[in-house]
Amino acid sequence: MRHPDSRVTIHMAASLDGFIARKDGSVDWLETADEFAAGETIEPGFVEAFLKTIDCYVMGSRTYETALNFEAGGFGWSYGDKPTLVLTSRELPRIRDTVELYSGDLAHLVNERLRPKYRNIWFVGGGVVSGECLRRGLADEVRYSILPILIGDGIPFFERLDRDVALHLAEVKAYKSGMVELRYEVRGHRGQSQNAT
Ligand SMILES: NC(=O)c1ccc[n+]([C@@H]2O[C@H](COP(=O)([O-])OP(=O)(O)OC[C@H]3O[C@@H](n4cnc5c(N)ncnc54)[C@H](OP(=O)(O)O)[C@@H]3O)[C@@H](O)[C@H]2O)c1
């Protein structure tokens, strides 16, 4: 049985030309220096309160490896004490009890394990996992934070989409930093392609 309000969100930040990282995986360009005078300010405490509403995270192994490097570099762990599922076929280090390595069918993980237990399930990348989540019809919502920069080449937001995915624009916010946050609901329905490969 699934949680009555369970919701799967894909969220990442990307350059205006649609890349989440450079080809070599680097994300140095995420720090931008734009200013949009008419934009909203993120109030202190808002991010903290918002993050509390997320019940669990799902990520690909390459995103996890980036997170491990960030933490090793002294930049902390972005996922708090929330359960964090890492998709991988490898034996990667588990640096905290909240991290679980998962190898298996993604639809099974989402529908049989996560939806019954959690309300707000967040896919936080990268492009391979986000692409699979959409291709399999598992996502309810896409949050796309566009940063004011073009990087020309890199890892795309969604890998290997093999068909159109219709969306409904539900929210737009522009921030003082020049970042624009788009929230789309995935139209059509999840059930349709869950068994597609
Ligand atoms: N800008 C942003 O907001 C943002 C957010 C997230 C990530 N990133 C960046 O994006 C890059 C990583 O993205 P990516 O697209 O290259 O990789 P990814 O999606 O993070 O990870 C892909 C890997 O996950 C494993 N995997 C995927 N689906 C699986 C499944 N169903 N079962 C088991 N394992 C599965 C496979 O690796 P194995 O070989 O381990 O099996 C696969 O190669 C990093 O550079 C990261 O910094 C940016």
Tab-separated table of C-alpha atoms and ligand atoms in Angstrom:
chain	number	residue	atom	x	y	z
A	1	MET	CA	0.000	0.000	0.000
A	2	ARG	CA	1.338	3.442	-0.851
A	3	HIS	CA	1.308	6.515	1.294
A	4	PRO	CA	-1.863	8.365	0.215
A	5	ASP	CA	0.031	11.620	-0.476
A	6	SER	CA	3.364	10.239	-1.656
A	7	ARG	CA	5.096	12.452	-4.167
A	8	VAL	CA	8.267	11.900	-6.182
A	9	THR	CA	10.164	15.080	-7.049
A	10	ILE	CA	13.230	15.409	-9.259
A	11	HIS	CA	15.271	18.449	-8.307
A	12	MET	CA	18.524	19.773	-9.670
A	13	ALA	CA	20.226	23.012	-10.567
A	14	ALA	CA	21.361	23.482	-14.157
A	15	SER	CA	22.974	25.994	-16.465
A	16	LEU	CA	20.678	27.784	-18.891
A	17	ASP	CA	21.891	25.385	-21.589
A	18	GLY	CA	20.655	22.424	-19.555
A	19	PHE	CA	23.764	20.927	-17.934
A	20	ILE	CA	24.063	19.778	-14.313
A	21	ALA	CA	27.855	19.369	-14.376
A	22	ARG	CA	30.756	19.741	-16.756
A	23	LYS	CA	31.807	16.616	-18.676
A	24	ASP	CA	34.441	15.914	-16.010
A	25	GLY	CA	31.750	16.136	-13.307
A	26	SER	CA	32.803	19.500	-11.898
A	27	VAL	CA	30.212	21.940	-10.577
A	28	ASP	CA	32.411	24.983	-9.913
A	29	TRP	CA	30.062	27.095	-12.106
A	30	LEU	CA	27.208	26.709	-9.580
A	31	GLU	CA	28.614	29.785	-7.794
A	32	THR	CA	27.410	32.668	-9.954
A	33	ALA	CA	27.640	36.411	-9.299
A	34	ASP	CA	24.520	37.807	-10.930
A	35	GLU	CA	22.040	40.176	-9.325
A	36	PHE	CA	18.401	40.519	-10.329
A	37	ALA	CA	17.022	43.525	-8.476
A	38	ALA	CA	13.366	42.498	-8.775
A	39	GLY	CA	14.040	38.979	-7.537
A	40	GLU	CA	12.949	37.362	-4.280
A	41	THR	CA	15.267	36.997	-1.331
A	42	ILE	CA	15.526	33.649	0.387
A	43	GLU	CA	14.588	34.403	3.977
A	44	PRO	CA	16.803	33.010	6.741
A	45	GLY	CA	15.314	29.809	8.039
A	46	PHE	CA	13.306	29.138	4.883
A	47	VAL	CA	15.712	26.583	3.443
A	48	GLU	CA	16.052	24.806	6.772
A	49	ALA	CA	12.271	24.625	7.191
A	50	PHE	CA	11.817	23.492	3.599
A	51	LEU	CA	14.411	20.722	3.892
A	52	LYS	CA	12.530	19.367	6.906
A	53	THR	CA	9.581	18.599	4.605
A	54	ILE	CA	11.692	16.164	2.546
A	55	ASP	CA	11.379	12.606	3.841
A	56	CYS	CA	14.057	10.789	1.856
A	57	TYR	CA	16.572	11.254	-0.939
A	58	VAL	CA	17.442	9.069	-3.931
A	59	MET	CA	20.597	9.567	-5.992
A	60	GLY	CA	22.888	7.901	-8.496
A	61	SER	CA	26.307	6.656	-7.515
A	62	ARG	CA	28.148	9.432	-9.337
A	63	THR	CA	26.170	12.076	-7.481
A	64	TYR	CA	26.945	10.224	-4.250
A	65	GLU	CA	30.650	10.214	-5.102
A	66	THR	CA	30.477	13.982	-5.642
A	67	ALA	CA	28.751	14.338	-2.255
A	68	LEU	CA	31.488	12.219	-0.630
A	69	ASN	CA	34.155	14.454	-2.160
A	70	PHE	CA	32.337	17.562	-0.941
A	71	GLU	CA	32.222	16.179	2.552
A	72	ALA	CA	35.867	15.123	2.435
A	73	GLY	CA	36.688	18.685	1.320
A	74	GLY	CA	34.993	20.108	4.417
A	75	PHE	CA	31.800	21.306	2.723
A	76	GLY	CA	29.474	19.080	4.738
A	77	TRP	CA	26.784	16.586	3.890
A	78	SER	CA	23.765	18.167	2.184
A	79	TYR	CA	21.173	15.534	3.090
A	80	GLY	CA	21.005	15.908	6.854
A	81	ASP	CA	19.834	12.869	8.760
A	82	LYS	CA	17.286	11.853	6.116
A	83	PRO	CA	17.376	8.342	4.639
A	84	THR	CA	19.443	8.483	1.444
A	85	LEU	CA	19.173	5.716	-1.149
A	86	VAL	CA	22.156	5.425	-3.476
A	87	LEU	CA	21.639	3.508	-6.708
A	88	THR	CA	24.695	1.485	-7.561
A	89	SER	CA	25.906	-1.904	-8.666
A	90	ARG	CA	29.180	-1.319	-6.819
A	91	GLU	CA	30.328	-1.667	-3.213
A	92	LEU	CA	30.769	1.999	-2.357
A	93	PRO	CA	31.718	3.258	1.115
A	94	ARG	CA	28.732	3.936	3.379
A	95	ILE	CA	29.792	6.928	5.396
A	96	ARG	CA	26.757	7.139	7.656
A	97	ASP	CA	23.905	4.944	8.828
A	98	THR	CA	21.311	6.940	6.871
A	99	VAL	CA	22.907	5.889	3.566
A	100	GLU	CA	21.672	2.710	1.917
A	101	LEU	CA	23.120	1.300	-1.287
A	102	TYR	CA	20.482	-0.115	-3.614
A	103	SER	CA	20.922	-2.248	-6.685
A	104	GLY	CA	17.763	-3.412	-8.381
A	105	ASP	CA	14.681	-2.282	-10.191
A	106	LEU	CA	13.960	1.419	-9.750
A	107	ALA	CA	10.160	1.073	-10.056
A	108	HIS	CA	10.232	-1.590	-7.344
A	109	LEU	CA	12.263	0.665	-5.059
A	110	VAL	CA	9.936	3.632	-5.559
A	111	ASN	CA	6.572	1.894	-5.592
A	112	GLU	CA	7.106	-0.981	-3.162
A	113	ARG	CA	9.538	0.485	-0.673
A	114	LEU	CA	9.546	4.286	-0.728
A	115	ARG	CA	5.972	5.309	-1.569
A	116	PRO	CA	4.385	3.233	1.197
A	117	LYS	CA	6.689	4.776	3.779
A	118	TYR	CA	7.463	8.349	2.749
A	119	ARG	CA	5.461	11.333	1.572
A	120	ASN	CA	8.104	13.581	-0.013
A	121	ILE	CA	10.617	11.516	-1.985
A	122	TRP	CA	13.351	13.590	-3.623
A	123	PHE	CA	15.509	12.463	-6.532
A	124	VAL	CA	18.548	14.707	-6.445
A	125	GLY	CA	20.392	13.501	-9.530
A	126	GLY	CA	22.220	13.004	-11.549
A	127	GLY	CA	21.201	12.928	-15.175
A	128	VAL	CA	21.239	9.134	-15.540
A	129	VAL	CA	18.964	8.535	-12.568
A	130	SER	CA	16.644	11.458	-13.378
A	131	GLY	CA	16.304	10.164	-16.934
A	132	GLU	CA	15.449	6.681	-15.716
A	133	CYS	CA	12.950	8.054	-13.192
A	134	LEU	CA	11.122	9.942	-15.949
A	135	ARG	CA	11.343	7.189	-18.571
A	136	ARG	CA	9.849	4.743	-16.092
A	137	GLY	CA	6.994	7.150	-15.334
A	138	LEU	CA	7.920	7.390	-11.641
A	139	ALA	CA	8.093	11.170	-11.155
A	140	ASP	CA	5.247	13.451	-10.125
A	141	GLU	CA	7.131	16.713	-10.231
A	142	VAL	CA	10.268	18.296	-11.704
A	143	ARG	CA	11.949	21.245	-10.004
A	144	TYR	CA	14.492	22.906	-12.227
A	145	SER	CA	16.656	25.689	-10.862
A	146	ILE	CA	18.238	27.579	-13.752
A	147	LEU	CA	21.437	29.432	-12.952
A	148	PRO	CA	22.488	32.516	-14.896
A	149	ILE	CA	25.306	30.886	-16.837
A	150	LEU	CA	25.994	28.967	-20.051
A	151	ILE	CA	28.699	26.301	-19.915
A	152	GLY	CA	28.542	24.978	-23.467
A	153	ASP	CA	28.857	21.259	-22.770
A	154	GLY	CA	28.380	18.846	-19.908
A	155	ILE	CA	26.145	16.221	-18.315
A	156	PRO	CA	22.507	16.877	-19.286
A	157	PHE	CA	19.651	17.182	-16.774
A	158	PHE	CA	18.031	14.049	-18.240
A	159	GLU	CA	19.922	11.256	-19.928
A	160	ARG	CA	18.346	9.151	-22.655
A	161	LEU	CA	14.749	10.309	-22.709
A	162	ASP	CA	13.178	8.261	-25.473
A	163	ARG	CA	9.840	10.068	-25.707
A	164	ASP	CA	8.176	13.358	-24.944
A	165	VAL	CA	7.133	14.010	-21.371
A	166	ALA	CA	4.299	16.539	-21.106
A	167	LEU	CA	4.523	18.918	-18.159
A	168	HIS	CA	2.310	21.447	-16.445
A	169	LEU	CA	4.029	24.617	-15.236
A	170	ALA	CA	2.907	24.963	-11.609
A	171	GLU	CA	5.231	27.629	-10.182
A	172	VAL	CA	7.899	30.128	-11.245
A	173	LYS	CA	10.139	32.076	-8.881
A	174	ALA	CA	12.999	34.412	-9.718
A	175	TYR	CA	15.583	35.181	-7.056
A	176	LYS	CA	17.920	38.101	-6.413
A	177	SER	CA	20.841	35.812	-7.276
A	178	GLY	CA	19.539	35.537	-10.869
A	179	MET	CA	18.397	31.959	-10.315
A	180	VAL	CA	14.983	31.029	-11.713
A	181	GLU	CA	13.169	28.121	-10.128
A	182	LEU	CA	10.622	26.279	-12.226
A	183	ARG	CA	8.255	23.708	-10.786
A	184	TYR	CA	6.455	21.441	-13.195
A	185	GLU	CA	3.951	18.703	-12.555
A	186	VAL	CA	4.373	15.655	-14.768
A	187	ARG	CA	1.238	15.190	-16.806
A	188	GLY	CA	-0.095	11.840	-17.989
A	189	HIS	CA	0.330	9.238	-15.366
A	190	ARG	CA	2.882	7.209	-13.619
A	191	GLY	CA	1.324	3.827	-14.185
A	192	GLN	CA	1.599	3.965	-17.959
A	193	SER	CA	5.242	3.161	-18.482
A	194	GLN	CA	6.427	1.710	-15.214
A	195	ASN	CA	7.425	-1.550	-16.807
A	196	ALA	CA	9.149	-0.007	-19.771
A	197	THR	CA	12.893	-0.421	-19.888
B	1	LIG	N1	23.651	20.529	-10.639
B	1	LIG	C1	23.039	19.714	-9.802
B	1	LIG	O1	22.044	20.068	-9.139
B	1	LIG	C2	23.526	18.304	-9.678
B	1	LIG	C3	22.770	17.391	-8.924
B	1	LIG	C4	23.205	16.064	-8.867
B	1	LIG	C5	24.366	15.690	-9.497
B	1	LIG	N2	25.085	16.617	-10.189
B	1	LIG	C6	26.314	16.207	-10.887
B	1	LIG	O2	25.971	15.227	-11.856
B	1	LIG	C7	27.047	14.292	-11.995
B	1	LIG	C8	26.502	12.860	-11.848
B	1	LIG	O3	25.451	12.646	-12.742
B	1	LIG	P1	25.454	11.379	-13.731
B	1	LIG	O4	24.266	11.513	-14.621
B	1	LIG	O5	26.806	11.278	-14.344
B	1	LIG	O6	25.331	10.142	-12.747
B	1	LIG	P2	24.265	9.698	-11.606
B	1	LIG	O7	22.881	9.727	-12.167
B	1	LIG	O8	24.530	10.439	-10.343
B	1	LIG	O9	24.742	8.194	-11.346
B	1	LIG	C9	24.647	7.251	-12.376
B	1	LIG	C10	25.108	5.902	-11.853
B	1	LIG	O10	24.206	5.420	-10.852
B	1	LIG	C11	24.142	4.001	-10.933
B	1	LIG	N3	22.753	3.655	-11.268
B	1	LIG	C12	21.874	4.383	-11.964
B	1	LIG	N4	20.672	3.782	-12.046
B	1	LIG	C13	20.795	2.651	-11.366
B	1	LIG	C14	19.911	1.623	-11.049
B	1	LIG	N5	18.641	1.594	-11.450
B	1	LIG	N6	20.371	0.612	-10.315
B	1	LIG	C15	21.641	0.609	-9.890
B	1	LIG	N7	22.533	1.576	-10.157
B	1	LIG	C16	22.117	2.581	-10.872
B	1	LIG	C17	25.104	3.567	-12.049
B	1	LIG	O11	26.407	3.432	-11.496
B	1	LIG	P3	27.163	2.123	-10.890
B	1	LIG	O12	28.333	1.911	-11.768
B	1	LIG	O13	27.561	2.567	-9.520
B	1	LIG	O14	26.203	0.980	-10.889
B	1	LIG	C18	25.120	4.804	-12.921
B	1	LIG	O15	26.273	4.913	-13.714
B	1	LIG	C19	28.053	14.616	-10.919
B	1	LIG	O16	29.099	15.358	-11.509
B	1	LIG	C20	27.288	15.516	-9.957
B	1	LIG	O17	28.095	16.469	-9.355
B	1	LIG	C21	24.689	17.901	-10.288
